[in-house]
């Protein structure tokens, strides 16, 4: 009987180990990116992308956790198996597909420029000629700059958009180039209202700007990709996606 008890205990331990291994670790940038993710006063992550993560995990019936890293460290850390899926407003691009895979998209928004309030609106190579554009490092906007703006304007890179916003408000750069939602959130802030204005969306280039924001995965995680895609589709079909989105946006964040 003692031997059987030991076997049962061992089986229970093994089962608990399997459950623990089933936890899905979501990697996000360790800086605020409202309204998608930011920490509240208690240090807890909140925002649209966090709510979506919770909804997707509920559909998968998986326990999920958050791993924080710098933006430019997310892809290397994913491939080093420090977490399981990038869930950090990362666009699916042909360049990134060379090193990682992606889920189906879960939102898609345009990219735009913002500048000082007295700047003439415009988001073309001609309108930025001779100016300095602030861009977060390792983003699709940096790739877009290299393709369309580099012959006419200078680029200043930042680890976070907040740093770029500070320099724009102080007049140290002429523009900030980024995702429209994050830039609109800044323009609505007290600092943004007093300094800056929308210069307009840039012309779309899906090959550079991507085919929407998706979860980043290791190429061999086929089963996890299938589970995440099914969960994203279920969240949309159930109406939960729209329920979450209406808390943060007055328009269709999913895009076309």
Coordinates of C-alpha atoms in Angstrom, one line a residue:
X1 CA 0.0 0.0 0.0
X2 CA 2.8 2.3 0.8
X3 CA 4.3 1.7 -2.6
X4 CA 1.0 2.4 -4.3
X5 CA 0.7 5.6 -2.3
X6 CA 4.1 6.6 -3.5
X7 CA 3.1 5.9 -7.1
X8 CA 0.0 7.9 -6.7
X9 CA 1.9 10.8 -5.2
X10 CA 4.4 10.7 -8.0
X11 CA 1.6 10.7 -10.6
X12 CA 0.0 13.7 -8.9
X13 CA 3.3 15.5 -8.9
X14 CA 3.9 14.7 -12.6
X15 CA 0.4 16.0 -13.4
X16 CA 1.0 19.2 -11.5
X17 CA 4.2 19.7 -13.4
X18 CA 2.4 19.3 -16.7
X19 CA -0.1 21.9 -15.7
X20 CA 2.7 24.3 -14.7
X21 CA 4.4 23.8 -18.0
X22 CA 1.1 24.6 -19.8
X23 CA 1.3 28.2 -18.6
X24 CA 1.5 30.6 -21.5
X25 CA 4.0 33.4 -20.9
X26 CA 3.2 36.7 -22.7
X27 CA 6.1 39.0 -23.4
X28 CA 5.4 42.7 -23.5
X29 CA 7.5 45.9 -23.6
X30 CA 8.5 47.1 -20.2
X31 CA 7.3 50.6 -20.9
X32 CA 3.8 52.1 -20.9
X33 CA 2.1 52.2 -24.3
X34 CA -1.4 53.5 -23.6
X35 CA -4.1 52.7 -24.2
X36 CA -2.7 49.2 -25.1
X37 CA -0.8 48.5 -21.9
X38 CA 0.4 50.5 -18.9
X39 CA 0.8 49.9 -15.2
X40 CA -1.7 51.3 -12.7
X41 CA -0.8 52.8 -9.3
X42 CA -0.4 49.4 -7.8
X43 CA 2.0 48.2 -10.5
X44 CA -0.6 46.0 -12.3
X45 CA -0.6 45.9 -16.1
X46 CA -3.9 47.2 -17.6
X47 CA -5.1 48.3 -21.0
X48 CA -6.8 47.1 -24.2
X49 CA -4.0 44.5 -25.0
X50 CA -4.1 43.2 -21.5
X51 CA -7.8 42.8 -21.6
X52 CA -7.5 41.0 -24.9
X53 CA -4.8 38.7 -23.4
X54 CA -7.1 37.8 -20.6
X55 CA -10.0 37.1 -23.0
X56 CA -7.8 34.9 -25.2
X57 CA -6.4 33.0 -22.2
X58 CA -9.9 32.4 -21.0
X59 CA -10.8 30.9 -24.4
X60 CA -7.8 28.7 -24.4
X61 CA -8.5 27.7 -20.7
X62 CA -4.8 28.3 -20.0
X63 CA -3.1 30.1 -17.1
X64 CA -1.2 33.1 -18.5
X65 CA 1.5 35.3 -17.1
X66 CA 3.4 38.5 -18.3
X67 CA 7.1 38.8 -18.9
X68 CA 8.5 42.3 -19.2
X69 CA 11.4 43.2 -21.5
X70 CA 12.7 46.1 -23.6
X71 CA 11.1 46.5 -27.0
X72 CA 14.2 45.6 -29.0
X73 CA 14.9 42.5 -26.8
X74 CA 11.5 40.9 -27.4
X75 CA 12.3 38.9 -30.5
X76 CA 15.7 37.6 -29.2
X77 CA 14.1 36.7 -25.8
X78 CA 11.2 34.8 -27.6
X79 CA 13.6 32.7 -29.6
X80 CA 15.7 32.1 -26.4
X81 CA 12.4 30.7 -24.9
X82 CA 12.2 33.2 -22.1
X83 CA 8.5 33.5 -22.8
X84 CA 6.1 32.0 -25.4
X85 CA 4.3 34.8 -27.3
X86 CA 5.0 38.4 -28.0
X87 CA 1.9 40.4 -27.2
X88 CA 3.1 43.9 -27.5
X89 CA 1.6 45.7 -30.5
X90 CA 4.0 44.1 -32.9
X91 CA 3.2 44.4 -36.6
X92 CA 3.5 41.3 -38.7
X93 CA 6.1 42.2 -41.4
X94 CA 8.0 40.2 -44.1
X95 CA 11.3 41.1 -42.3
X96 CA 10.1 39.8 -38.9
X97 CA 8.7 36.7 -40.6
X98 CA 12.3 35.7 -41.4
X99 CA 13.0 35.0 -37.7
X100 CA 9.7 34.4 -36.0
X101 CA 6.1 33.4 -36.9
X102 CA 2.9 35.3 -36.1
X103 CA -0.7 34.6 -35.1
X104 CA -3.6 36.0 -37.1
X105 CA -3.9 39.8 -36.5
X106 CA -5.8 41.2 -33.6
X107 CA -5.8 44.9 -34.6
X108 CA -4.6 47.2 -37.3
X109 CA -4.1 50.9 -37.3
X110 CA -2.3 53.4 -39.6
X111 CA 1.0 55.2 -38.8
X112 CA 1.3 58.9 -38.6
X113 CA 3.4 61.9 -37.9
X114 CA 2.9 64.5 -35.2
X115 CA 4.7 67.8 -34.9
X116 CA 4.7 71.2 -33.2
X117 CA 1.3 73.0 -33.3
X118 CA 2.5 75.7 -35.7
X119 CA 3.9 73.2 -38.2
X120 CA 2.1 72.9 -41.6
X121 CA 0.3 69.5 -41.8
X122 CA 1.8 66.9 -44.1
X123 CA 3.3 63.4 -43.9
X124 CA 5.3 63.1 -47.1
X125 CA 9.1 63.2 -47.9
X126 CA 8.6 66.8 -49.1
X127 CA 6.9 68.0 -45.9
X128 CA 9.6 66.6 -43.6
X129 CA 12.5 67.8 -45.8
X130 CA 15.4 69.1 -43.6
X131 CA 13.7 68.1 -40.4
X132 CA 14.4 65.6 -37.6
X133 CA 12.0 62.8 -36.9
X134 CA 11.9 61.0 -33.6
X135 CA 11.2 57.2 -33.9
X136 CA 11.2 54.3 -31.5
X137 CA 14.1 51.9 -32.2
X138 CA 13.4 48.6 -34.0
X139 CA 9.9 49.6 -35.2
X140 CA 8.2 49.4 -38.6
X141 CA 8.2 53.2 -38.6
X142 CA 12.0 53.1 -38.5
X143 CA 12.0 50.8 -41.5
X144 CA 9.5 53.1 -43.3
X145 CA 11.7 56.1 -42.6
X146 CA 14.7 54.4 -44.2
X147 CA 12.7 53.6 -47.3
X148 CA 10.8 56.9 -47.7
X149 CA 12.3 59.7 -45.6
X150 CA 16.0 59.1 -45.1
X151 CA 17.1 61.1 -48.2
X152 CA 15.2 64.2 -47.0
X153 CA 15.1 64.1 -43.2
X154 CA 17.2 63.0 -40.2
X155 CA 16.2 60.2 -37.8
X156 CA 16.7 60.3 -34.0
X157 CA 15.9 57.0 -32.4
X158 CA 14.6 56.3 -28.9
X159 CA 14.1 53.3 -26.7
X160 CA 10.6 54.5 -25.8
X161 CA 8.0 56.8 -27.4
X162 CA 7.7 58.8 -24.2
X163 CA 11.3 59.9 -24.6
X164 CA 10.5 61.0 -28.2
X165 CA 7.4 62.9 -27.0
X166 CA 9.5 64.7 -24.4
X167 CA 12.0 65.9 -27.0
X168 CA 9.2 67.0 -29.4
X169 CA 7.5 69.0 -26.6
X170 CA 10.8 70.6 -25.8
X171 CA 11.5 71.5 -29.4
X172 CA 14.6 69.3 -29.8
X173 CA 13.0 67.4 -32.7
X174 CA 10.5 68.3 -35.3
X175 CA 8.3 65.3 -35.6
X176 CA 7.5 62.0 -33.9
X177 CA 6.5 59.1 -36.2
X178 CA 4.6 56.1 -34.8
X179 CA 1.3 54.2 -34.5
X180 CA -1.7 56.5 -34.8
X181 CA -3.3 55.3 -31.6
X182 CA -0.2 55.9 -29.4
X183 CA 0.4 59.3 -30.9
X184 CA -3.3 60.3 -30.6
X185 CA -3.1 59.4 -26.9
X186 CA -0.2 61.8 -26.5
X187 CA -2.0 64.6 -28.3
X188 CA -4.9 64.2 -25.9
X189 CA -2.6 64.5 -22.9
X190 CA -2.0 67.9 -21.2
X191 CA 1.5 68.1 -22.6
X192 CA 0.4 67.1 -26.1
X193 CA -2.5 69.5 -26.2
X194 CA -0.2 72.4 -25.4
X195 CA 2.6 71.6 -27.9
X196 CA 1.6 69.5 -30.8
X197 CA -0.7 68.5 -33.6
X198 CA -1.5 65.8 -36.0
X199 CA 0.5 66.0 -39.2
X200 CA -1.5 63.2 -40.9
X201 CA -1.2 59.5 -41.8
X202 CA 1.7 58.3 -44.0
X203 CA 0.9 56.5 -47.3
X204 CA 0.4 52.8 -46.5
X205 CA 3.0 50.2 -47.4
X206 CA 2.0 46.8 -46.0
X207 CA 5.3 45.3 -46.9
X208 CA 7.0 47.7 -44.5
X209 CA 4.3 48.7 -42.0
X210 CA 2.9 45.1 -41.8
X211 CA -0.4 43.4 -42.2
X212 CA -1.7 44.2 -38.7
X213 CA -0.6 43.6 -35.2
X214 CA -0.3 39.9 -34.2
X215 CA 1.2 37.7 -31.6
X216 CA 4.8 36.8 -32.3
X217 CA 5.7 33.1 -31.9
X218 CA 8.7 30.8 -32.4
X219 CA 8.5 29.1 -35.8
X220 CA 8.2 25.6 -34.3
X221 CA 5.3 26.5 -32.0
X222 CA 2.6 25.2 -34.4
X223 CA 0.2 24.0 -31.7
X224 CA 0.3 27.2 -29.7
X225 CA -0.3 29.2 -32.9
X226 CA -3.4 27.1 -33.7
X227 CA -4.7 27.6 -30.1
X228 CA -4.1 31.3 -30.2
X229 CA -5.7 31.8 -33.6
X230 CA -8.8 29.8 -32.5
X231 CA -9.0 31.9 -29.3
X232 CA -8.7 35.2 -31.2
X233 CA -11.4 34.1 -33.6
X234 CA -13.7 33.0 -30.7
X235 CA -13.2 36.3 -28.8
X236 CA -14.2 38.2 -32.0
X237 CA -17.2 35.9 -32.8
X238 CA -18.6 36.1 -29.2
X239 CA -18.8 39.9 -29.1
X240 CA -16.1 40.1 -26.4
X241 CA -13.7 41.8 -28.7
X242 CA -16.2 44.6 -29.4
X243 CA -17.1 44.8 -25.7
X244 CA -13.4 45.3 -24.8
X245 CA -12.7 47.7 -27.6
X246 CA -15.6 50.0 -26.8
X247 CA -13.9 50.7 -23.4
X248 CA -11.0 52.3 -25.2
X249 CA -11.9 53.3 -28.7
X250 CA -14.7 55.0 -30.6
X251 CA -13.9 53.2 -33.9
X252 CA -13.1 49.8 -35.3
X253 CA -9.6 48.9 -34.0
X254 CA -9.6 45.7 -36.0
X255 CA -9.3 47.5 -39.3
X256 CA -10.0 46.1 -42.7

